[in-house]
XYZ file of C-alpha atoms in Angstrom:
395
model
C -0.225 -0.142 0.348
C 0.777 3.401 -0.331
C 2.149 5.174 2.417
C 0.109 8.593 1.773
C 1.529 12.088 2.530
C -0.313 14.753 4.528
C 0.540 17.319 1.388
C -1.573 13.866 -0.320
C -4.510 13.631 2.217
C -5.072 16.974 1.786
C -5.359 17.941 -1.750
C -7.907 14.486 -1.751
C -10.412 16.595 0.506
C -10.091 19.544 -2.285
C -10.283 17.150 -5.019
C -13.315 15.582 -3.547
C -15.175 19.315 -3.029
C -14.606 20.289 -7.387
C -16.004 16.760 -7.953
C -19.011 17.092 -5.715
C -19.154 20.574 -6.997
C -18.577 18.973 -10.896
C -21.390 16.428 -10.626
C -23.992 19.072 -9.051
C -23.855 21.331 -11.921
C -23.984 18.694 -14.153
C -27.337 17.488 -12.965
C -28.637 21.019 -12.699
C -27.600 21.626 -16.387
C -27.823 18.152 -18.613
C -31.421 17.658 -17.737
C -32.944 13.875 -18.225
C -31.922 12.036 -21.183
C -34.038 8.885 -22.342
C -31.745 6.778 -20.248
C -32.913 6.620 -16.365
C -30.644 4.370 -14.866
C -27.704 6.555 -16.072
C -29.545 9.833 -15.454
C -29.481 8.742 -11.822
C -25.932 7.963 -11.800
C -25.010 11.804 -13.352
C -21.035 12.151 -13.212
C -19.848 10.638 -9.483
C -22.418 7.241 -9.258
C -20.603 7.291 -5.543
C -20.366 8.285 -3.207
C -18.758 8.042 -0.222
C -17.736 10.779 1.440
C -19.069 13.241 4.077
C -18.206 15.907 2.058
C -19.882 18.767 0.862
C -19.391 20.089 -2.673
C -17.883 23.719 -4.268
C -21.031 25.645 -5.713
C -20.496 26.791 -8.888
C -21.450 28.440 -11.734
C -19.912 28.106 -15.002
C -17.155 24.955 -16.559
C -14.524 28.147 -16.887
C -14.665 27.909 -12.443
C -14.162 24.498 -12.228
C -11.711 24.274 -14.812
C -10.442 26.663 -13.337
C -9.684 25.214 -9.698
C -8.771 21.772 -11.578
C -5.484 23.608 -13.390
C -4.722 24.993 -9.752
C -4.724 21.944 -8.441
C -3.049 19.534 -11.010
C -0.637 22.198 -10.047
C -0.133 21.200 -6.364
C -0.522 18.172 -6.882
C 3.162 18.138 -9.043
C 4.718 18.170 -5.829
C 3.363 15.572 -3.998
C 6.267 12.898 -3.280
C 4.698 9.317 -4.402
C 5.884 8.659 -7.987
C 2.826 6.698 -8.574
C -0.183 8.716 -7.138
C 2.258 11.888 -8.651
C 1.484 10.537 -12.046
C -2.322 9.049 -11.132
C -3.383 12.001 -10.391
C -2.253 14.251 -13.146
C -4.128 11.819 -15.570
C -6.920 11.621 -13.221
C -7.748 16.124 -12.980
C -6.427 15.659 -16.807
C -9.861 13.429 -17.749
C -11.821 16.018 -14.978
C -10.640 19.231 -17.630
C -11.002 16.652 -20.411
C -14.630 16.036 -18.763
C -15.349 19.855 -18.113
C -14.436 21.211 -21.693
C -17.060 18.787 -23.367
C -20.294 19.465 -20.397
C -19.305 23.237 -21.413
C -20.939 22.239 -24.269
C -17.462 22.011 -26.438
C -17.593 19.564 -29.333
C -15.174 17.203 -29.169
C -14.291 13.687 -31.316
C -15.270 11.059 -30.162
C -11.375 9.846 -30.065
C -10.346 12.878 -28.154
C -12.984 12.002 -25.659
C -11.941 8.928 -25.424
C -8.487 9.056 -24.783
C -8.841 12.841 -23.008
C -11.186 10.656 -20.194
C -10.286 7.144 -20.576
C -6.040 7.918 -20.579
C -6.496 4.606 -22.852
C -5.597 3.359 -26.517
C -8.066 4.483 -28.688
C -7.801 2.841 -31.448
C -10.770 0.111 -32.448
C -9.278 -3.411 -32.037
C -8.460 -4.834 -35.704
C -9.608 -7.037 -37.899
C -6.516 -9.610 -36.648
C -7.301 -9.950 -33.493
C -10.431 -10.258 -33.980
C -10.027 -12.728 -35.999
C -7.657 -15.082 -34.108
C -10.484 -14.510 -31.150
C -13.060 -16.736 -33.625
C -10.028 -19.470 -34.330
C -10.429 -19.651 -31.024
C -13.115 -20.273 -29.950
C -14.052 -22.410 -32.616
C -11.595 -24.539 -31.662
C -12.691 -25.180 -28.789
C -16.206 -25.662 -29.595
C -14.450 -28.340 -31.552
C -13.619 -29.669 -28.813
C -15.973 -29.625 -26.937
C -17.889 -31.460 -29.672
C -20.128 -29.441 -30.972
C -20.450 -29.248 -35.421
C -21.249 -26.810 -37.742
C -20.342 -23.088 -38.693
C -19.238 -20.925 -35.694
C -22.262 -19.309 -35.225
C -24.063 -22.354 -35.403
C -21.461 -24.214 -32.715
C -22.135 -20.546 -29.819
C -25.898 -20.807 -30.571
C -25.595 -24.624 -30.076
C -23.196 -24.575 -27.069
C -25.052 -21.704 -25.555
C -28.596 -23.430 -25.215
C -26.357 -26.187 -23.838
C -24.839 -24.150 -21.163
C -28.524 -21.926 -20.857
C -29.885 -21.224 -17.040
C -34.007 -21.347 -17.233
C -35.056 -17.627 -16.683
C -37.112 -18.955 -13.452
C -33.844 -19.818 -11.723
C -31.768 -17.366 -12.559
C -31.904 -15.531 -8.581
C -31.216 -18.712 -7.372
C -28.496 -19.099 -9.080
C -27.397 -16.073 -8.977
C -27.696 -16.017 -5.229
C -25.222 -19.711 -5.185
C -23.122 -17.997 -6.388
C -22.391 -14.515 -4.793
C -22.211 -17.014 -1.466
C -19.556 -19.602 -3.602
C -17.441 -16.404 -4.615
C -17.280 -14.787 -1.624
C -16.335 -17.412 0.466
C -13.498 -18.304 -2.021
C -11.850 -14.273 -1.252
C -12.872 -14.624 2.097
C -10.449 -17.115 2.482
C -8.492 -16.135 -0.586
C -8.074 -12.541 -1.168
C -10.096 -10.098 1.656
C -11.552 -11.692 4.666
C -12.493 -8.157 6.091
C -15.202 -9.089 2.720
C -17.068 -11.660 5.257
C -19.708 -10.283 6.328
C -20.514 -8.098 3.456
C -24.020 -9.662 1.584
C -25.358 -9.460 -1.667
C -28.520 -9.349 -2.909
C -29.867 -10.717 -6.567
C -32.767 -8.294 -8.094
C -34.016 -9.409 -11.530
C -34.497 -6.021 -13.475
C -35.787 -4.850 -16.784
C -35.263 -2.177 -19.500
C -32.459 -1.340 -18.572
C -29.367 -1.031 -20.541
C -27.490 -3.541 -19.378
C -26.384 -6.859 -18.376
C -25.797 -6.921 -14.170
C -25.514 -3.326 -11.860
C -23.695 -3.216 -8.306
C -25.715 -0.882 -6.146
C -22.385 -0.717 -4.264
C -24.734 1.397 -1.626
C -27.564 -0.540 -0.958
C -26.014 -4.497 -0.930
C -28.005 -5.570 -4.845
C -26.406 -7.055 -8.029
C -29.325 -6.598 -10.543
C -29.748 -8.166 -13.301
C -31.067 -8.306 -16.647
C -34.049 -10.213 -17.807
C -34.677 -9.577 -20.934
C -31.213 -11.802 -21.261
C -30.422 -15.081 -21.488
C -27.637 -16.475 -19.710
C -25.583 -19.416 -18.940
C -23.523 -20.616 -16.560
C -20.381 -19.265 -17.369
C -21.894 -16.125 -18.469
C -23.761 -15.330 -14.557
C -20.759 -16.792 -12.701
C -18.553 -13.913 -14.983
C -21.188 -11.635 -13.986
C -20.944 -12.422 -10.331
C -17.426 -11.570 -9.884
C -17.768 -8.857 -12.013
C -20.682 -7.124 -9.841
C -19.724 -8.147 -6.638
C -16.783 -10.682 -5.007
C -14.219 -10.233 -5.885
C -15.560 -7.019 -8.486
C -17.235 -3.644 -7.346
C -18.481 -4.846 -4.403
C -14.889 -5.802 -3.238
C -13.263 -3.450 -4.444
C -15.525 -0.547 -3.404
C -15.568 -1.933 0.486
C -11.923 -2.768 0.981
C -11.745 1.778 -0.328
C -14.500 2.705 1.967
C -12.488 1.166 5.123
C -9.468 3.165 4.098
C -10.519 6.104 4.265
C -12.957 5.326 6.907
C -9.472 4.359 8.654
C -7.622 7.394 6.977
C -5.284 4.784 5.834
C -6.667 5.998 2.156
C -7.511 9.293 0.448
C -10.440 10.622 0.484
C -11.375 10.575 -3.377
C -10.873 6.731 -2.717
C -14.691 7.624 -1.751
C -15.975 8.451 -4.879
C -16.302 5.943 -8.258
C -16.605 8.579 -11.236
C -17.727 8.120 -14.963
C -15.213 8.178 -17.769
C -12.320 8.924 -16.197
C -8.359 7.784 -16.319
C -9.559 5.262 -13.250
C -12.592 4.024 -14.904
C -9.855 1.096 -16.634
C -8.462 -0.061 -13.682
C -11.845 -0.093 -12.788
C -13.478 -2.153 -14.590
C -10.292 -4.397 -15.590
C -10.669 -5.906 -11.432
C -13.841 -6.705 -11.927
C -13.140 -8.648 -15.459
C -10.170 -9.991 -13.763
C -12.486 -11.566 -11.206
C -12.296 -14.974 -12.564
C -8.929 -15.396 -11.980
C -8.252 -13.897 -9.093
C -10.230 -16.317 -7.664
C -8.787 -19.132 -9.573
C -12.559 -20.335 -11.210
C -11.448 -20.978 -14.971
C -10.905 -24.180 -14.526
C -13.153 -26.042 -17.251
C -13.392 -26.089 -20.838
C -16.996 -24.330 -20.441
C -15.793 -21.491 -18.428
C -12.424 -21.383 -21.346
C -14.613 -20.770 -24.032
C -16.330 -18.696 -21.715
C -13.706 -16.274 -21.380
C -12.565 -16.362 -25.252
C -16.940 -15.288 -25.822
C -16.086 -12.132 -22.830
C -13.309 -11.130 -24.733
C -15.738 -10.283 -27.925
C -18.072 -9.606 -26.444
C -16.338 -7.092 -24.636
C -14.528 -5.811 -28.013
C -17.476 -5.693 -30.269
C -18.785 -2.951 -27.504
C -16.063 -0.825 -28.408
C -15.837 -1.512 -31.549
C -19.136 -0.992 -33.022
C -18.372 2.794 -30.637
C -16.085 3.681 -32.584
C -17.987 2.901 -35.682
C -20.677 4.467 -34.909
C -18.900 7.800 -33.422
C -16.403 7.862 -35.561
C -16.614 6.451 -38.385
C -20.297 7.695 -38.523
C -21.402 4.390 -39.001
C -25.440 4.023 -38.621
C -26.719 1.665 -36.053
C -27.660 -0.737 -38.841
C -24.436 -0.727 -39.369
C -23.206 -1.774 -35.879
C -25.960 -3.819 -35.043
C -24.358 -5.371 -37.957
C -21.168 -5.867 -36.740
C -22.707 -7.078 -32.746
C -25.223 -9.875 -34.480
C -21.734 -11.888 -36.631
C -18.744 -10.911 -34.612
C -20.368 -11.016 -31.013
C -23.346 -13.299 -31.827
C -25.870 -11.612 -29.897
C -28.844 -11.859 -29.976
C -30.940 -9.199 -31.170
C -32.233 -8.635 -27.180
C -28.488 -7.869 -25.928
C -27.269 -5.450 -28.327
C -30.644 -3.399 -28.727
C -28.997 -3.035 -25.354
C -25.746 -2.838 -25.725
C -26.607 -0.087 -28.824
C -28.330 2.234 -26.025
C -25.588 1.976 -24.157
C -22.989 2.956 -26.049
C -25.213 5.383 -27.888
C -25.378 7.695 -24.726
C -23.928 11.042 -24.149
C -21.796 10.591 -21.576
C -21.712 6.481 -21.419
C -20.447 6.074 -25.269
C -16.568 6.422 -24.545
C -16.175 4.272 -21.023
C -17.614 1.385 -22.683
C -13.945 1.570 -23.727
C -13.165 0.753 -19.587
C -14.232 -2.602 -19.785
C -11.348 -4.121 -22.949
C -8.573 -1.479 -22.449
C -8.714 -2.188 -18.399
C -9.267 -5.588 -19.265
C -6.041 -4.918 -20.570
C -3.965 -3.004 -18.183
C -4.858 -4.996 -15.730
C -4.409 -8.915 -16.428
C -0.800 -7.644 -18.349
C 0.071 -6.467 -14.650
C -1.274 -9.814 -12.950
C 0.705 -12.027 -15.226
C 4.013 -10.144 -14.536
C 3.302 -11.495 -10.667
C 4.458 -15.151 -9.083
C 2.069 -17.111 -8.037
C 4.060 -16.112 -4.234
C 3.870 -12.371 -4.477
C 0.361 -12.193 -5.449
C -1.026 -11.151 -1.735
C 0.904 -8.085 -2.273
C -0.637 -7.330 -5.936
C -4.140 -8.143 -4.885
C -3.735 -5.209 -1.598
C -1.428 -2.861 -4.400
C -4.191 -3.135 -6.955
C -7.591 -2.836 -4.292
C -5.890 -0.603 -2.275
C -4.678 2.339 -4.389
C -6.447 5.022 -6.554
C -5.042 3.671 -10.154
C -4.841 4.715 -14.133
C -4.271 2.007 -16.904
C -0.845 3.549 -17.118
C 0.034 3.526 -12.931
C -0.878 -0.104 -12.528
C 2.137 -0.824 -14.243
C 3.821 1.439 -11.593
C 3.827 -2.101 -9.825
C 6.507 -3.401 -7.963
């Protein structure tokens, strides 16, 4: 864990007041969209602090405060923390520019908000994943075209709708047990309740404050997909990550900004990357069907990123993006509709990059760590605010 100096702790409090002020200004000025669930989140979906927002009348006032704070953060001693806050505050400056009405090109938004590679995943990598999935499904005995093999595998592994809630509850209990035993004993007193919801633009959602995991009942799921979603949203994903950060903030061992989750910033890819590597962290990817789903999930993650690039950077039509999601990711119409609602939302569209780019960054760091250092690595990963760049500074 990074030892934070007194200057860092003071500046993090000022940072939180600015960010909460940004959230207030955004909610007041941007009204509502056709996605109520995203509207409720604003710029700050989770706030575990008691800080009072700065009151702003303009985005220029926000920018000036952020510029001043960014300069002051150059004096913080710890190199990793200093690098992270330069990028994180840079994200907020880009967000403030966009919120003020500036028309920012999509690729510039991805780079400026998230500090990740803004390029789509190339055809060569997509073809490699298709070939790998085809080989795995053939080995499991499925025949026909790749699309036919995927459909047959999904049908064979599908969980009946009336069993979804009970299966998710069982998986939550199992995943939590693994986390308590192997990663974070302090999660023993945390309970999460699954709830099936409808008409939402996501597969699953972690409601940390209310200790719930929402699952989109309009979609169908394989058993392996539910395992992935449980590890992503809760154990050892978002619920676990936020609990470790909350405990650190309350104990005064982490800067106050660890108590905030902010949409579309440099911290977003690692937040999602930790969650998408959850299966690895608790050693759950052990069966042939897990291996199949891991490749399938990578394809799904890449498909959202590429479809967003098609729409917003290449100016392709929604129908062209829909066809891509159908052909590359084998998407059923209900899943495609939900995905398009996400990537056409004005604030959320760049965020889709957080999943794949975050997965890449966290996995790259994880695979370099010797097994005997994994416990230390998890402490580093969960108890520090990190970007896709600074997660590589482990060790």
